Structure formats: C-alpha cells, structure tokens
CSV table of C-alpha atoms and ligand atoms in Angstrom, one decimal:
chain,number,residue,atom,x,y,z
G,1,MET,CA,-53.1,12.2,43.0
G,2,SER,CA,-54.8,10.2,45.9
G,3,GLY,CA,-55.5,6.4,46.4
G,4,PRO,CA,-57.0,3.8,48.2
G,5,PHE,CA,-53.1,2.7,50.4
G,6,PRO,CA,-52.1,5.0,52.1
G,7,GLU,CA,-49.1,2.5,51.9
G,8,ARG,CA,-46.6,2.1,49.1
G,9,GLY,CA,-44.6,-1.5,49.9
G,10,TRP,CA,-47.4,-3.7,48.9
G,11,ILE,CA,-48.0,-4.8,45.5
G,12,GLY,CA,-51.1,-7.1,44.9
G,13,ALA,CA,-51.2,-9.8,42.5
G,14,GLU,CA,-53.4,-8.4,40.2
G,15,GLN,CA,-51.5,-4.7,40.3
G,16,SER,CA,-48.0,-7.6,39.4
G,17,GLN,CA,-50.5,-8.3,36.9
G,18,ILE,CA,-50.1,-5.4,35.0
G,19,LEU,CA,-46.9,-4.0,35.8
G,20,VAL,CA,-45.7,-7.5,34.0
G,21,GLU,CA,-47.8,-7.6,31.1
G,22,ALA,CA,-47.3,-3.3,30.1
G,23,VAL,CA,-43.6,-4.4,30.8
G,24,HIS,CA,-43.0,-7.4,28.6
G,25,ARG,CA,-45.3,-4.6,25.7
G,26,LEU,CA,-43.3,-2.0,25.9
G,27,SER,CA,-39.9,-3.9,26.1
G,28,GLY,CA,-40.0,-7.1,25.6
G,29,ILE,CA,-39.2,-8.3,29.0
G,30,SER,CA,-40.7,-10.7,30.9
G,31,ILE,CA,-40.8,-11.2,34.4
G,32,ALA,CA,-42.9,-13.7,36.3
G,33,PRO,CA,-45.7,-11.7,38.3
G,34,THR,CA,-44.4,-14.5,41.3
G,35,LYS,CA,-41.6,-12.5,41.6
G,36,THR,CA,-42.9,-10.3,44.0
G,37,ASP,CA,-40.2,-9.5,46.3
G,38,PHE,CA,-38.4,-7.9,43.0
G,39,LEU,CA,-40.8,-6.4,41.9
G,40,GLU,CA,-42.2,-4.4,44.9
G,41,HIS,CA,-38.0,-3.0,45.6
G,42,ARG,CA,-38.6,-1.7,41.7
G,43,ILE,CA,-41.7,-0.7,41.9
G,44,ASN,CA,-41.3,1.6,45.2
G,45,ARG,CA,-38.2,2.6,44.0
G,46,LEU,CA,-40.7,3.7,41.0
G,47,LEU,CA,-42.5,5.5,43.2
G,48,GLN,CA,-40.7,7.4,44.9
G,49,ALA,CA,-38.4,9.2,42.1
G,50,SER,CA,-42.4,10.0,40.7
G,51,GLY,CA,-43.6,11.1,43.8
G,52,VAL,CA,-46.8,8.7,42.9
G,53,ALA,CA,-48.7,7.7,46.4
G,54,ASN,CA,-49.3,3.5,46.0
G,55,VAL,CA,-48.8,0.5,43.0
G,56,VAL,CA,-52.5,1.4,43.0
G,57,GLU,CA,-52.6,5.4,41.7
G,58,TYR,CA,-49.5,4.6,39.3
G,59,VAL,CA,-51.7,0.9,37.6
G,60,ASN,CA,-54.4,3.3,37.4
G,61,HIS,CA,-52.3,5.6,35.3
G,62,LEU,CA,-50.7,4.0,33.2
G,63,ARG,CA,-53.9,2.2,32.0
G,64,LEU,CA,-55.1,5.7,30.8
G,65,ASN,CA,-51.5,6.8,28.9
G,66,PRO,CA,-50.1,3.1,28.3
G,67,THR,CA,-47.5,4.2,26.1
G,68,GLY,CA,-46.9,7.9,28.1
G,69,PRO,CA,-44.0,8.8,30.2
G,70,ALA,CA,-45.7,6.3,33.2
G,71,ALA,CA,-44.5,3.3,30.6
G,72,LEU,CA,-41.2,4.5,30.4
G,73,ARG,CA,-40.2,4.8,33.7
G,74,LEU,CA,-41.9,1.4,34.3
G,75,VAL,CA,-39.2,-0.1,31.5
G,76,GLU,CA,-36.6,2.1,33.3
G,77,ALA,CA,-37.4,0.6,37.1
G,78,LEU,CA,-37.6,-3.1,35.9
G,79,ALA,CA,-35.0,-3.7,33.3
G,80,THR,CA,-31.8,-5.0,34.2
G,81,HIS,CA,-28.8,-3.0,33.2
G,82,THR,CA,-26.4,-5.1,34.9
G,83,THR,CA,-22.7,-5.2,31.8
G,84,SER,CA,-18.8,-4.8,33.0
G,85,PHE,CA,-15.7,-3.9,30.2
G,86,PHE,CA,-14.3,-6.9,28.8
G,87,ARG,CA,-17.0,-8.9,30.0
G,88,GLU,CA,-17.0,-12.6,28.3
G,89,ARG,CA,-13.6,-11.7,27.4
G,90,ALA,CA,-13.0,-13.9,24.4
G,91,HIS,CA,-15.2,-12.5,22.0
G,92,TYR,CA,-13.0,-9.5,22.8
G,93,ASP,CA,-10.3,-11.5,21.6
G,94,TRP,CA,-12.0,-13.6,18.9
G,95,LEU,CA,-12.8,-9.2,17.2
G,96,LEU,CA,-9.3,-9.2,17.6
G,97,ALA,CA,-7.5,-12.0,16.0
G,98,VAL,CA,-10.9,-13.1,13.6
G,99,GLY,CA,-14.1,-10.4,13.6
G,100,LEU,CA,-12.5,-7.5,12.4
G,101,PRO,CA,-9.5,-8.6,9.9
G,102,ALA,CA,-12.4,-10.7,8.0
G,103,VAL,CA,-15.1,-7.9,7.8
G,104,VAL,CA,-12.2,-5.7,6.4
G,105,ALA,CA,-11.3,-8.6,4.1
G,106,GLU,CA,-15.4,-7.2,3.0
G,107,GLY,CA,-14.5,-3.8,2.5
G,108,ALA,CA,-15.2,-2.8,6.0
G,109,GLY,CA,-13.6,0.5,6.6
G,110,LEU,CA,-11.9,1.0,4.1
G,111,ASP,CA,-14.9,1.9,1.5
G,112,ARG,CA,-16.7,2.8,3.6
G,113,PRO,CA,-16.7,3.2,7.4
G,114,LEU,CA,-16.4,-0.2,9.0
G,115,VAL,CA,-19.1,0.0,11.7
G,116,ILE,CA,-19.5,-2.1,15.2
G,117,TRP,CA,-23.0,-2.5,17.4
G,118,SER,CA,-23.6,-2.7,21.1
G,119,ALA,CA,-27.5,-3.6,20.6
G,120,ALA,CA,-28.8,-3.4,24.5
G,121,CYS,CA,-25.4,-0.8,25.3
G,122,SER,CA,-26.3,-0.1,29.0
G,123,THR,CA,-23.8,2.1,30.3
G,124,GLY,CA,-22.0,1.6,27.2
G,125,ALA,CA,-19.2,-0.7,28.7
G,126,GLU,CA,-19.5,-2.8,26.3
G,127,LEU,CA,-19.4,0.5,23.2
G,128,TRP,CA,-15.5,1.9,24.8
G,129,SER,CA,-14.6,-2.2,25.4
G,130,ALA,CA,-14.9,-2.6,21.4
G,131,GLY,CA,-13.5,0.4,20.8
G,132,MET,CA,-10.5,0.6,22.1
G,133,VAL,CA,-9.6,-3.2,20.4
G,134,VAL,CA,-11.0,-1.3,17.1
G,135,ASP,CA,-8.9,1.2,17.9
G,136,GLY,CA,-5.6,-0.8,19.0
G,137,PHE,CA,-6.4,-3.1,15.2
G,138,ALA,CA,-7.3,-0.1,13.2
G,139,ARG,CA,-3.8,3.0,14.5
G,140,ASN,CA,-1.6,1.9,11.6
G,141,ARG,CA,-3.8,1.3,9.0
G,142,THR,CA,-6.3,4.0,7.8
G,143,LEU,CA,-9.8,2.4,7.9
G,144,ARG,CA,-12.4,4.5,9.3
G,145,TRP,CA,-14.7,3.2,12.0
G,146,ASP,CA,-17.2,3.9,14.2
G,147,LEU,CA,-19.3,3.3,17.3
G,148,VAL,CA,-23.4,2.4,17.6
G,149,GLY,CA,-24.6,2.5,21.3
G,150,THR,CA,-27.9,1.8,21.4
G,151,ASP,CA,-31.5,0.6,24.3
G,152,VAL,CA,-34.2,0.8,25.9
G,153,SER,CA,-33.8,3.0,28.4
G,154,GLN,CA,-33.5,7.3,27.6
G,155,LYS,CA,-32.3,7.4,31.9
G,156,ILE,CA,-29.0,4.5,30.6
G,157,LEU,CA,-28.5,6.0,27.4
G,158,VAL,CA,-27.2,9.9,29.0
G,159,LYS,CA,-24.7,7.8,32.0
G,160,ALA,CA,-23.9,5.5,28.5
G,161,ALA,CA,-22.4,9.1,27.0
G,162,GLN,CA,-21.5,10.8,30.2
G,163,ALA,CA,-19.0,7.7,29.3
G,164,ILE,CA,-17.9,8.0,32.9
G,165,PHE,CA,-16.5,5.5,35.4
G,166,GLN,CA,-16.3,4.5,38.8
G,167,GLU,CA,-12.9,2.8,39.8
G,168,GLU,CA,-14.1,-0.4,40.6
G,169,ASP,CA,-15.6,-0.3,36.6
G,170,ILE,CA,-12.2,0.1,35.4
G,171,LEU,CA,-10.8,-2.7,36.9
G,172,PRO,CA,-11.2,-5.4,34.0
G,173,ILE,CA,-10.0,-2.8,31.0
G,174,PRO,CA,-5.8,-4.2,30.4
G,175,GLU,CA,-3.2,-1.3,32.5
G,176,ASP,CA,-2.6,-0.8,28.9
G,177,MET,CA,-5.0,0.6,27.3
G,178,ARG,CA,-6.4,2.1,30.7
G,179,LYS,CA,-3.0,4.6,30.0
G,180,ARG,CA,-4.3,5.2,26.0
G,181,TYR,CA,-8.4,6.0,26.7
G,182,LEU,CA,-9.3,6.7,30.4
G,183,LEU,CA,-8.6,10.3,31.6
G,184,ARG,CA,-8.8,10.3,35.2
G,185,SER,CA,-10.6,13.6,37.0
G,186,ARG,CA,-8.9,15.6,38.8
G,187,SER,CA,-10.5,15.3,42.6
G,188,PRO,CA,-10.5,16.5,46.3
G,189,SER,CA,-7.7,14.7,47.8
G,190,GLY,CA,-9.3,11.9,49.7
G,191,ALA,CA,-12.0,11.4,46.7
G,192,LYS,CA,-12.2,8.4,44.5
G,193,PRO,CA,-11.5,9.4,41.1
G,194,ARG,CA,-13.5,9.0,38.5
G,195,TYR,CA,-12.3,7.4,34.8
G,196,ARG,CA,-13.9,9.5,31.1
G,197,ILE,CA,-13.5,7.4,28.4
G,198,ALA,CA,-11.4,9.7,26.0
G,199,PRO,CA,-12.8,11.7,23.3
G,200,GLU,CA,-10.8,10.2,20.3
G,201,LEU,CA,-13.3,7.3,21.4
G,202,ARG,CA,-16.2,9.1,22.5
G,203,SER,CA,-16.4,11.5,19.0
G,204,ARG,CA,-17.0,8.0,17.2
G,205,ALA,CA,-19.5,7.1,18.9
G,206,ARG,CA,-23.3,7.5,18.7
G,207,LEU,CA,-26.4,6.5,20.6
G,208,GLY,CA,-29.3,6.8,20.7
G,209,TRP,CA,-33.5,4.3,21.4
G,210,ALA,CA,-34.5,1.9,20.2
G,211,ASN,CA,-36.2,-1.2,21.2
G,212,LEU,CA,-35.0,-4.2,20.1
G,213,LEU,CA,-38.3,-6.1,18.6
G,214,ASP,CA,-39.9,-2.9,17.0
G,215,LEU,CA,-36.8,-1.7,15.9
G,216,PRO,CA,-37.9,1.8,13.6
G,217,SER,CA,-37.5,2.2,10.1
G,218,ALA,CA,-36.1,5.1,9.9
G,219,MET,CA,-33.0,3.7,12.2
G,220,ALA,CA,-30.3,4.3,9.7
G,221,LEU,CA,-27.6,1.8,10.4
G,222,THR,CA,-25.8,-1.5,8.7
G,223,ALA,CA,-23.8,-3.0,10.9
G,224,ASP,CA,-20.1,-4.7,10.5
G,225,ILE,CA,-20.3,-6.4,13.6
G,226,THR,CA,-22.7,-6.0,16.3
G,227,PHE,CA,-22.7,-7.7,20.0
G,228,LEU,CA,-26.2,-8.7,21.4
G,229,ARG,CA,-25.3,-10.2,25.1
G,230,ASN,CA,-26.5,-10.7,27.8
G,231,VAL,CA,-30.7,-8.6,26.5
G,232,LEU,CA,-31.9,-12.0,25.2
G,233,ILE,CA,-31.8,-13.8,28.6
G,234,TYR,CA,-34.7,-11.4,30.3
G,235,PHE,CA,-37.2,-12.5,27.1
G,236,ASP,CA,-39.3,-15.3,26.5
G,237,ALA,CA,-38.6,-17.7,23.2
G,238,GLU,CA,-40.5,-15.9,20.3
G,239,ASP,CA,-39.0,-12.7,21.6
G,240,GLN,CA,-35.6,-13.8,21.5
G,241,LEU,CA,-36.5,-15.0,18.1
G,242,ARG,CA,-37.7,-12.0,17.1
G,243,ALA,CA,-34.9,-9.6,18.7
G,244,ALA,CA,-32.5,-11.3,16.9
G,245,ALA,CA,-34.0,-11.4,14.1
G,246,ASN,CA,-34.5,-7.6,14.1
G,247,VAL,CA,-30.9,-6.9,14.2
G,248,ALA,CA,-29.6,-9.8,12.2
G,249,ARG,CA,-31.5,-7.5,9.2
G,250,ARG,CA,-29.5,-4.6,10.3
G,251,ILE,CA,-25.9,-6.7,9.6
G,252,ARG,CA,-23.5,-6.8,6.4
G,253,PRO,CA,-23.9,-9.6,4.8
G,254,GLY,CA,-20.3,-11.2,5.6
G,255,GLY,CA,-20.8,-9.4,9.4
G,256,TYR,CA,-21.4,-11.2,12.0
G,257,LEU,CA,-23.3,-11.2,15.4
G,258,LEU,CA,-22.4,-12.1,19.0
G,259,THR,CA,-24.6,-12.7,21.9
G,260,GLY,CA,-24.4,-13.4,25.4
G,261,HIS,CA,-22.6,-17.3,26.1
G,262,SER,CA,-25.0,-18.0,28.1
G,263,GLU,CA,-27.4,-17.4,25.5
G,264,GLY,CA,-28.5,-20.7,23.6
G,265,LEU,CA,-30.7,-19.1,20.4
G,266,ALA,CA,-33.8,-22.2,19.3
G,267,SER,CA,-32.4,-21.4,16.1
G,268,PRO,CA,-30.4,-18.6,14.2
G,269,PRO,CA,-32.0,-17.1,13.1
G,270,PRO,CA,-32.2,-15.6,9.4
G,271,GLY,CA,-29.4,-15.4,6.5
G,272,MET,CA,-27.1,-16.0,9.7
G,273,THR,CA,-24.2,-19.1,10.1
G,274,PRO,CA,-23.6,-20.1,13.3
G,275,VAL,CA,-19.7,-19.6,13.3
G,276,ALA,CA,-17.7,-20.6,16.9
G,277,PRO,CA,-20.5,-20.7,20.0
G,278,SER,CA,-22.5,-17.6,20.8
G,279,ILE,CA,-21.0,-15.8,16.9
G,280,TYR,CA,-22.9,-15.9,14.1
G,281,ARG,CA,-22.0,-14.9,10.9
G,282,LYS,CA,-25.0,-13.5,8.3
G,283,GLU,CA,-24.6,-14.3,4.8
K,1,LIG,C1,-28.3,-6.6,31.4
K,1,LIG,S1,-27.7,-5.3,30.5
K,1,LIG,C2,-26.7,-5.8,28.7
K,1,LIG,C3,-25.4,-4.6,29.1
K,1,LIG,C4,-24.3,-5.4,27.9
K,1,LIG,N1,-25.3,-5.3,26.7
K,1,LIG,C5,-23.8,-6.0,28.7
K,1,LIG,O1,-24.0,-7.7,28.2
K,1,LIG,O2,-22.7,-6.2,29.1
K,1,LIG,C6,-29.5,-6.1,29.2
K,1,LIG,C7,-29.8,-4.2,29.1
K,1,LIG,O3,-30.4,-4.1,27.6
K,1,LIG,C8,-31.5,-3.2,27.9
K,1,LIG,N2,-32.6,-4.0,27.0
K,1,LIG,C9,-33.6,-5.2,28.1
K,1,LIG,N3,-34.7,-4.1,26.4
K,1,LIG,C10,-34.4,-4.4,26.0
K,1,LIG,C11,-35.3,-3.6,24.0
K,1,LIG,N4,-36.1,-4.8,23.8
K,1,LIG,N5,-34.4,-2.8,23.9
K,1,LIG,C12,-32.9,-3.2,23.2
K,1,LIG,N6,-33.6,-2.9,25.2
K,1,LIG,C13,-33.4,-3.7,26.2
K,1,LIG,C14,-31.1,-3.2,29.0
K,1,LIG,O4,-32.2,-1.4,29.5
K,1,LIG,C15,-30.2,-3.4,29.5
K,1,LIG,O5,-29.4,-1.6,29.9
C-alpha cells in the first residue's frame, strides 16, 4: 500500500474524526478527536505493527472494510487495559462477607453452578482475584462454581488465557493466596521469575470475545455476580446505561452487579437496586 504522506507521524483533524467515530461504533469507546497526542501515539504504533505506510491509507482501508481485521485492530489500539489484582479491594471483601453467602442462600453452587463474570476482563487480573476468593470460600463447602471472562479485545483475551504475570503484577495478592494459586517459573539465574495462575483456577474459567454494547444473543450466560468495572468510564452516558442494561439482563434474580467506584451510573440498570456504593442487586 502507498499513500500521499511519506511519514507515519501526523494525523489530521479529518482522520482523527473518522477514527474516533469508527472506534465508537465498534466498541462504544468514546474518545475526543482533540486528544491528538493520544491518538497519534496509539495509531502510529498500530501502523508500525501492521506495516501500513500512513494514516490516510489506513483510514481509506477502514472505510472499505468497516468491520474487517483493520477495524478490530483499531479497537485493540485504542482500548485501555489497565488492571490489577485485587483492584478496589473493598469489592473482594464484600464478595467474601456478603455477596457469596447471599447468592449461595439463593441456591447458587448447590443446585446449579455459581457463576462469576468479569465483563471487561482485560488480562484476567480481576477474574483470577475473584476466583481466589471464591475458591477459599468454597473449600469447606461442596459448591460448584465457574469463572467467565469476556472482553472486546482478542489480543488481551489471549493474554488472559495464558494467565502469566510478572513479579510486579502479583504484589497486591495476599501472601497466602500467592502460595496457593500461583506457579513460579524456573527462570535462568538472574532472570525475573514469572507467575502462572494455578490449574485449579484456570480449569474453571471460560474466556470469550463479547462487546458489552452488543452482547451476542447466542451467548449462553447467566451470572450470579458480575464485575463491570473500569470500562463504563470509556463510554458516553447513553452507552453506559446500554452496557449496564445488557449486562443486567444476564444476571440471575438475587444476583449482583459491581461497577467501578468512580463509575456512578445516572440511574440503576433496569430491574436492579443499589445496595451499597457501586453494588446493585437484581430483583
Ligand atoms: C481498564 S480495563 C478494566 C479491566 C478490569 N475490569 C478492571 O477493573 O481492572 C477496560 C477493559 O474493557 C475492555 N472494553 C472496552 N470496551 C469494551 C466493550 N465495548 N465491550 C467489552 N469490553 C470492552 C477493554 O478492552 C479493556 O480490556
């Protein structure tokens, strides 16, 4: 492919507008076209990785193939995947003390598996943190339970499935859980070890692609407790409500939805009642 601009670096106002509209249409991620530094940085990385000469060429290709691989690469390039183990710790304390006993009292884990869903799971740190808490809770009870992680980025889902983390990633995990749920790599001397989530958690997890704004009707999922955290902030107000409503539909009556502490919804999702800051219960 060749284009009129020899350099990758520059993104004009028209291209910015087309790119932000495309990523919004594909994922709901809402970026101001005036954030040119951010756009240039991310798009230039994308162009380099795809061997495309410049943004004009990429935008033309995107116009002709609005849902093809180039479009998926755009979402990959503009999504932010920041996450960490036991992020917003209060939710995990609530899960152990309140959430799990409440859903088990409704039959979860007994007459059917208890399902925890991380609905924008990124690298899986949120999913595995929840898994560690549920495993500890379930140990002396005969509970059946599963983990489900979904994300709009295929690339990050591959990472989540590998379930391999660096030393600095695992620091927030309590010591006893590190011992129980992490396998340490045997690294050559001097190399930093890496850590893999133990098979007892990995074997419980299903990971898959899903767009929160357009959840596939074929997706067979009813969750007891859903983490929908630190993703709504990337959507505009209308899409926040749409995503939360889509997710709420997949939660069992008596189940719970957790949003990020800084992600106040303008109104609770249909059929849900706020029961604590950033926690909703399905009626
Ligand atoms: C900042 S991370 C949050 C990860 C985790 N939930 C947490 O709180 O640490 C946001 C994730 O949302 C995903 N995402 C963005 N738009 C999405 C959409 N429309 N559907 C599903 N996932 C989406 C991104 O790919 C990214 O991995």
